PDB file of C-alpha atoms in Angstrom:
ATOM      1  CA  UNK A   1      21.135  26.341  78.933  1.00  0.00           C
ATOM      2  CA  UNK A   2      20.908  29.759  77.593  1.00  0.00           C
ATOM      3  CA  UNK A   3      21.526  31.427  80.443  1.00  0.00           C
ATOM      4  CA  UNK A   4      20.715  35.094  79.027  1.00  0.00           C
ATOM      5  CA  UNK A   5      17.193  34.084  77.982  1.00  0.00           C
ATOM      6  CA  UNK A   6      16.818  32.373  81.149  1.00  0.00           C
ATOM      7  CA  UNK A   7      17.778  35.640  83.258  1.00  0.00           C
ATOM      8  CA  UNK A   8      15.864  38.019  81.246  1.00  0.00           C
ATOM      9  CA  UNK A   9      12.892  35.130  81.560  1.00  0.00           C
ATOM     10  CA  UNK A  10      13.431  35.164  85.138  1.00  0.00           C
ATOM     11  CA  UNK A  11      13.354  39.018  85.596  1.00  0.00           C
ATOM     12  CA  UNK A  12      10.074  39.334  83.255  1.00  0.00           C
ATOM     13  CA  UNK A  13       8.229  36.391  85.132  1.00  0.00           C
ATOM     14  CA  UNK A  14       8.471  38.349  88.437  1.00  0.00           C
ATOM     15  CA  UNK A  15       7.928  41.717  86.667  1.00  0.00           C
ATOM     16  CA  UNK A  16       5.002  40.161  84.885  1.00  0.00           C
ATOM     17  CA  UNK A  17       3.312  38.535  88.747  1.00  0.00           C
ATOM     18  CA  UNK A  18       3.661  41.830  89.939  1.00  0.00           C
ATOM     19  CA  UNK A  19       1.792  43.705  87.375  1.00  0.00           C
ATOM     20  CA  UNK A  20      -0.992  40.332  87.429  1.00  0.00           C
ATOM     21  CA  UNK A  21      -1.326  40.640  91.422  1.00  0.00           C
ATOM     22  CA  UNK A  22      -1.855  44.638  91.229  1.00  0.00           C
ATOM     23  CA  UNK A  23      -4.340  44.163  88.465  1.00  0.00           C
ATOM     24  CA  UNK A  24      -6.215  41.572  90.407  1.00  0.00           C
ATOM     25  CA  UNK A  25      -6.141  43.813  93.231  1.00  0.00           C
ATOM     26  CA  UNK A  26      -7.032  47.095  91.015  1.00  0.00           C
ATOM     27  CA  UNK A  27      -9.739  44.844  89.407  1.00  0.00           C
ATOM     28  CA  UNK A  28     -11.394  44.255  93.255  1.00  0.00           C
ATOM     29  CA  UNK A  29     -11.134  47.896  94.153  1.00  0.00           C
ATOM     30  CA  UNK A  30     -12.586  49.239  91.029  1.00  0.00           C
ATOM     31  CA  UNK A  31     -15.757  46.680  91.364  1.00  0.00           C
ATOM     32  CA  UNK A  32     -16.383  47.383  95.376  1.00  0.00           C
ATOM     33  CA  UNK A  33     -16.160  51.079  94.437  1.00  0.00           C
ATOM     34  CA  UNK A  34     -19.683  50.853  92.585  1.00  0.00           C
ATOM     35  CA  UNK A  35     -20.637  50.206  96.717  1.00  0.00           C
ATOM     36  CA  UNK A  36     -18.841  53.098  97.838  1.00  0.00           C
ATOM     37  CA  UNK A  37     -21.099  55.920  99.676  1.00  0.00           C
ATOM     38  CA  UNK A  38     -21.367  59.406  97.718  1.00  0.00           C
ATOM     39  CA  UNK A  39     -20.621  62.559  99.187  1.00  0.00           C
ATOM     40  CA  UNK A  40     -21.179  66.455  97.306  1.00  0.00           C
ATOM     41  CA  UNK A  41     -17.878  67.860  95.800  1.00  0.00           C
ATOM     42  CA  UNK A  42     -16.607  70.087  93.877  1.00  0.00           C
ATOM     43  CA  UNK A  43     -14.375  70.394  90.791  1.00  0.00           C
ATOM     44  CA  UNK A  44     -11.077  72.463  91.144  1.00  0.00           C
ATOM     45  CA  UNK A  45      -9.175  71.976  87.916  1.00  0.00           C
ATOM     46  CA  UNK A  46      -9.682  69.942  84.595  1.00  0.00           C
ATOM     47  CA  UNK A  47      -6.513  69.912  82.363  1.00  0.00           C
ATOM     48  CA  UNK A  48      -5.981  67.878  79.593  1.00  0.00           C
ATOM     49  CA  UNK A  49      -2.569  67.063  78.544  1.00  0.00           C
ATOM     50  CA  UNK A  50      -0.566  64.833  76.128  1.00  0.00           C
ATOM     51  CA  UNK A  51      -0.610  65.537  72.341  1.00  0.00           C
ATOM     52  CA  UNK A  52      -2.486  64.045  69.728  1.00  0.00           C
ATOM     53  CA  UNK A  53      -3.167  64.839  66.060  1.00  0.00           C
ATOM     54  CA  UNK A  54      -6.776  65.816  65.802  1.00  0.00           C
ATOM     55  CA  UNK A  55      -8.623  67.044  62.597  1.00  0.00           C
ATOM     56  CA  UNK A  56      -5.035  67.328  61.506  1.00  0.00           C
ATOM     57  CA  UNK A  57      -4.047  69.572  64.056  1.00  0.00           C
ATOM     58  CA  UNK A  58      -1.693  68.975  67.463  1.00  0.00           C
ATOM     59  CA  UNK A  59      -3.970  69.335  70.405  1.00  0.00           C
ATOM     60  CA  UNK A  60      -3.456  68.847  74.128  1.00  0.00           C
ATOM     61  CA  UNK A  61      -5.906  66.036  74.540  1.00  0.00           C
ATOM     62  CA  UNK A  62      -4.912  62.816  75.389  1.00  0.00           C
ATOM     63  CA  UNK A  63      -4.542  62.661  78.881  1.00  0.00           C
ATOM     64  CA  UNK A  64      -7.129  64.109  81.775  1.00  0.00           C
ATOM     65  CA  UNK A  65      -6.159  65.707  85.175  1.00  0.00           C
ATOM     66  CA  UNK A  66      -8.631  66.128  87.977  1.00  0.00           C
ATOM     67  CA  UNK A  67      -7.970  68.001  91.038  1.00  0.00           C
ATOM     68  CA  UNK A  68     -11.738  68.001  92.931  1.00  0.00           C
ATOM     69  CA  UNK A  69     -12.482  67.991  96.799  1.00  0.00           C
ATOM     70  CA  UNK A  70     -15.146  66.575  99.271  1.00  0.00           C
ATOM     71  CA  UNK A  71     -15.428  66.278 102.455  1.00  0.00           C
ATOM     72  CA  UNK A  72     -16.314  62.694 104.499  1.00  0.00           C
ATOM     73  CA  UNK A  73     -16.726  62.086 108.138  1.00  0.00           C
ATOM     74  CA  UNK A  74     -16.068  65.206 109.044  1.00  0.00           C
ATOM     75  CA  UNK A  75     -12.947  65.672 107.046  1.00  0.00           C
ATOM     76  CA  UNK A  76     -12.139  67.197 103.617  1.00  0.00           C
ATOM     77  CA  UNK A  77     -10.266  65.586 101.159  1.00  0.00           C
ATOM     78  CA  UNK A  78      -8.717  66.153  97.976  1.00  0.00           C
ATOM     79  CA  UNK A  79      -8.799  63.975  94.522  1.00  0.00           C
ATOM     80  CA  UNK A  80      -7.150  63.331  91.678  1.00  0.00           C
ATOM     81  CA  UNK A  81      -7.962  60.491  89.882  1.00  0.00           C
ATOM     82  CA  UNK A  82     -11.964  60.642  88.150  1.00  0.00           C
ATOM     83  CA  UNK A  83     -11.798  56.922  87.763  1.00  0.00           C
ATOM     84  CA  UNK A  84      -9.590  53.750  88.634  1.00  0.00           C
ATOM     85  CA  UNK A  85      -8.661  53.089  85.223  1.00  0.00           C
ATOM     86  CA  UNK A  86      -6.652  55.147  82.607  1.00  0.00           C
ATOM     87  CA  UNK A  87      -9.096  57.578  81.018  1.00  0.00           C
ATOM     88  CA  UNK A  88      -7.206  58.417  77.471  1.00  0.00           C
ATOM     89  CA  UNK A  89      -8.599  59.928  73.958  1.00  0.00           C
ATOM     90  CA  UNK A  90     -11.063  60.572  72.715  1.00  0.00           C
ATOM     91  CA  UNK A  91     -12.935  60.056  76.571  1.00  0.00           C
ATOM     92  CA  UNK A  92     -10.621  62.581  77.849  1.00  0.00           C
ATOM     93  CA  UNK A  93     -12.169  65.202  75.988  1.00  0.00           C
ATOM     94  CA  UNK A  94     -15.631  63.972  76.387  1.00  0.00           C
ATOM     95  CA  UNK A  95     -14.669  63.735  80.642  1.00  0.00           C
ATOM     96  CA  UNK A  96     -13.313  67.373  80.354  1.00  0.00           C
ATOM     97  CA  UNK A  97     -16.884  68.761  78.918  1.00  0.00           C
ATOM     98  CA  UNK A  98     -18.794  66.643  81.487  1.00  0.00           C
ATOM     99  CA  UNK A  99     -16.255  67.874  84.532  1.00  0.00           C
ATOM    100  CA  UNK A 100     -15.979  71.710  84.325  1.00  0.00           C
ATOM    101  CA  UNK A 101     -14.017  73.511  86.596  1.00  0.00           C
ATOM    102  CA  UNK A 102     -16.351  74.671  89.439  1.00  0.00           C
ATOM    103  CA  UNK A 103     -19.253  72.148  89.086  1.00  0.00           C
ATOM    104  CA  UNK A 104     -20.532  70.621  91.795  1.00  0.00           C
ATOM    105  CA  UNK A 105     -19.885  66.581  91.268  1.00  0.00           C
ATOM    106  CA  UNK A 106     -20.687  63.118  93.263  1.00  0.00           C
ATOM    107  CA  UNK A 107     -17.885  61.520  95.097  1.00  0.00           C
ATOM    108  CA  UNK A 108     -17.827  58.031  95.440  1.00  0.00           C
ATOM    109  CA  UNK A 109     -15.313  57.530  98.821  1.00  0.00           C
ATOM    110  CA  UNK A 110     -14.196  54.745  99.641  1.00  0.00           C
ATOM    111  CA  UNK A 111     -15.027  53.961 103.522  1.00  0.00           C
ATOM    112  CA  UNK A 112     -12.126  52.191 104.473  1.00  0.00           C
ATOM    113  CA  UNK A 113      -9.703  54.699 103.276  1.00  0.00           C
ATOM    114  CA  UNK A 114     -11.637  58.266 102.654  1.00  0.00           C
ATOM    115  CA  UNK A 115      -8.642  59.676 100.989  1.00  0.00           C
ATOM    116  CA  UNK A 116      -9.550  57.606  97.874  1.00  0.00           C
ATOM    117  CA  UNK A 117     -12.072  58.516  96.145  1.00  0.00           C
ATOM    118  CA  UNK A 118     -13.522  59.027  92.307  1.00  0.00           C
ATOM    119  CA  UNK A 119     -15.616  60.535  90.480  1.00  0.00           C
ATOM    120  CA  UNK A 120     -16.823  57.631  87.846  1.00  0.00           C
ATOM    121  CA  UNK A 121     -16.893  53.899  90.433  1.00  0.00           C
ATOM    122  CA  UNK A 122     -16.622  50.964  88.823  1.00  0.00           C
ATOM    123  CA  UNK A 123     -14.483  48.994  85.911  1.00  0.00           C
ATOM    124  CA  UNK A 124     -13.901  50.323  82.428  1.00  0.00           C
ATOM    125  CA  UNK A 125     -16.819  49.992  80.547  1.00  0.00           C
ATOM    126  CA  UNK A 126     -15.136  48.893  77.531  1.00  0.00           C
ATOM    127  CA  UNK A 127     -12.202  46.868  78.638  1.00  0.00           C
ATOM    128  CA  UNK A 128     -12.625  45.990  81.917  1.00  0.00           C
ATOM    129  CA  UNK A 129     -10.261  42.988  82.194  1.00  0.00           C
ATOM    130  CA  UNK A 130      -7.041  44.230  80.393  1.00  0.00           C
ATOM    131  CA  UNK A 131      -4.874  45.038  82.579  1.00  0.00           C
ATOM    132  CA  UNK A 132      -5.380  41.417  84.125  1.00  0.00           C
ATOM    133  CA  UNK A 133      -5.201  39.608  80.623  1.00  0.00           C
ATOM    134  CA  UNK A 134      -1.980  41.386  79.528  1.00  0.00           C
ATOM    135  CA  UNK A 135      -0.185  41.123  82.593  1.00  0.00           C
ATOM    136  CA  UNK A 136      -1.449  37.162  82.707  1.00  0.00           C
ATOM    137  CA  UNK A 137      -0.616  36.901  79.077  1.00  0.00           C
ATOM    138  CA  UNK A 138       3.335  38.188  79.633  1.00  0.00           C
ATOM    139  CA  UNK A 139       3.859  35.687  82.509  1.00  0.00           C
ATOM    140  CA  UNK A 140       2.876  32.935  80.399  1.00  0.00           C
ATOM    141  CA  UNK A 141       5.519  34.546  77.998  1.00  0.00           C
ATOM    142  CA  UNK A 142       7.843  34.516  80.351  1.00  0.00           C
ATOM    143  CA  UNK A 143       7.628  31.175  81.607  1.00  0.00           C
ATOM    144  CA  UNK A 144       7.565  30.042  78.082  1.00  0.00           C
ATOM    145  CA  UNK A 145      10.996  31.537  77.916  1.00  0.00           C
ATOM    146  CA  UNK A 146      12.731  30.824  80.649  1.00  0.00           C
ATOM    147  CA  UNK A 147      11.109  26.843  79.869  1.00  0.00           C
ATOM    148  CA  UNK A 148      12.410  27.040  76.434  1.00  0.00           C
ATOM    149  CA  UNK A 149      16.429  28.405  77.764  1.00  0.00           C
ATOM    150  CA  UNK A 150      16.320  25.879  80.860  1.00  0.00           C
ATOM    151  CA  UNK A 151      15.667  22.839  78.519  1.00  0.00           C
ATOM    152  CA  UNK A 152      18.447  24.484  76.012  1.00  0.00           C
ATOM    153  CA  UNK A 153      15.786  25.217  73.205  1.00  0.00           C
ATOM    154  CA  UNK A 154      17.401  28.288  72.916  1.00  0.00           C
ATOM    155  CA  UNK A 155      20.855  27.885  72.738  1.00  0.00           C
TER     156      UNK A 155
END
């Protein structure tokens, strides 16, 4: 038995279950938030960051950063994150145009925890399952390795 392989195997199979269980969690949330009741907010900040070569050109565009607030129940809140997925380029730029700074915006809160909220519910539109294939796709790596240095394939 290799046991190296079989360590590092080890160490990436529970790394790997951990990112599959938050994805399958992540993947719930982000379909029971198309459910979630919409309050009135407001937009406080939009900042892109992250740099990218655009029309040959550095630009600060590849990640987004909202800061909006709302109030629910009584309470007001304050939000960061516009969706539950990873918005990156070129829909960051596209997001920042469609969320100024000062515009009044829905909030869908969700009920059980008002603190979280977003501004787009729902799963990515274009990749909804990925998070759940790749981390699904490097346990079955893993397993496959820490198989292949029990049995002494890998020597």
């Amino acid at each position: 038995m290799n046991s190296l392989a079989f360590w590092f195997g080890a160490v990436f199979v529970l790394f790997c279950a951990i990112l599959l269980v938050r994805a399958i969690r992540k993947l719930g949330l982000a379909r029971r938030s198309r459910s979630w009741p919409t309050v009135p907010g407001r937009i406080d900040s939009v900042r892109l960051w992250g740099s990218r070569r655009v029309d040959g050109e550095m630009r600060e565009v590849e990640h987004l950063a909202v800061d909006f607030r709302y109030s629910f129940q009584g309470r007001t809140h304050r939000g960061t994150a516009p969706a539950l997925y990873t918005v990156v380029y070129p829909r960051t730029v596209e997001w920042a145009r469609r969320f100024e700074a000062g515009a009044d915006v829905e909030v869908h809160v969700d009920p059980d925890r008002p603190a979280r909220a977003v501004l787009v519910p729902g799963l990515h539109p274009e990749k909804p399952y990925s998070d759940v294939i790749l981390a699904a796709s490097g346990l079955v790596l893993g397993l496959a390795l820490v198989g292949s240095a029990w049995t002494g394939l890998l020597t």
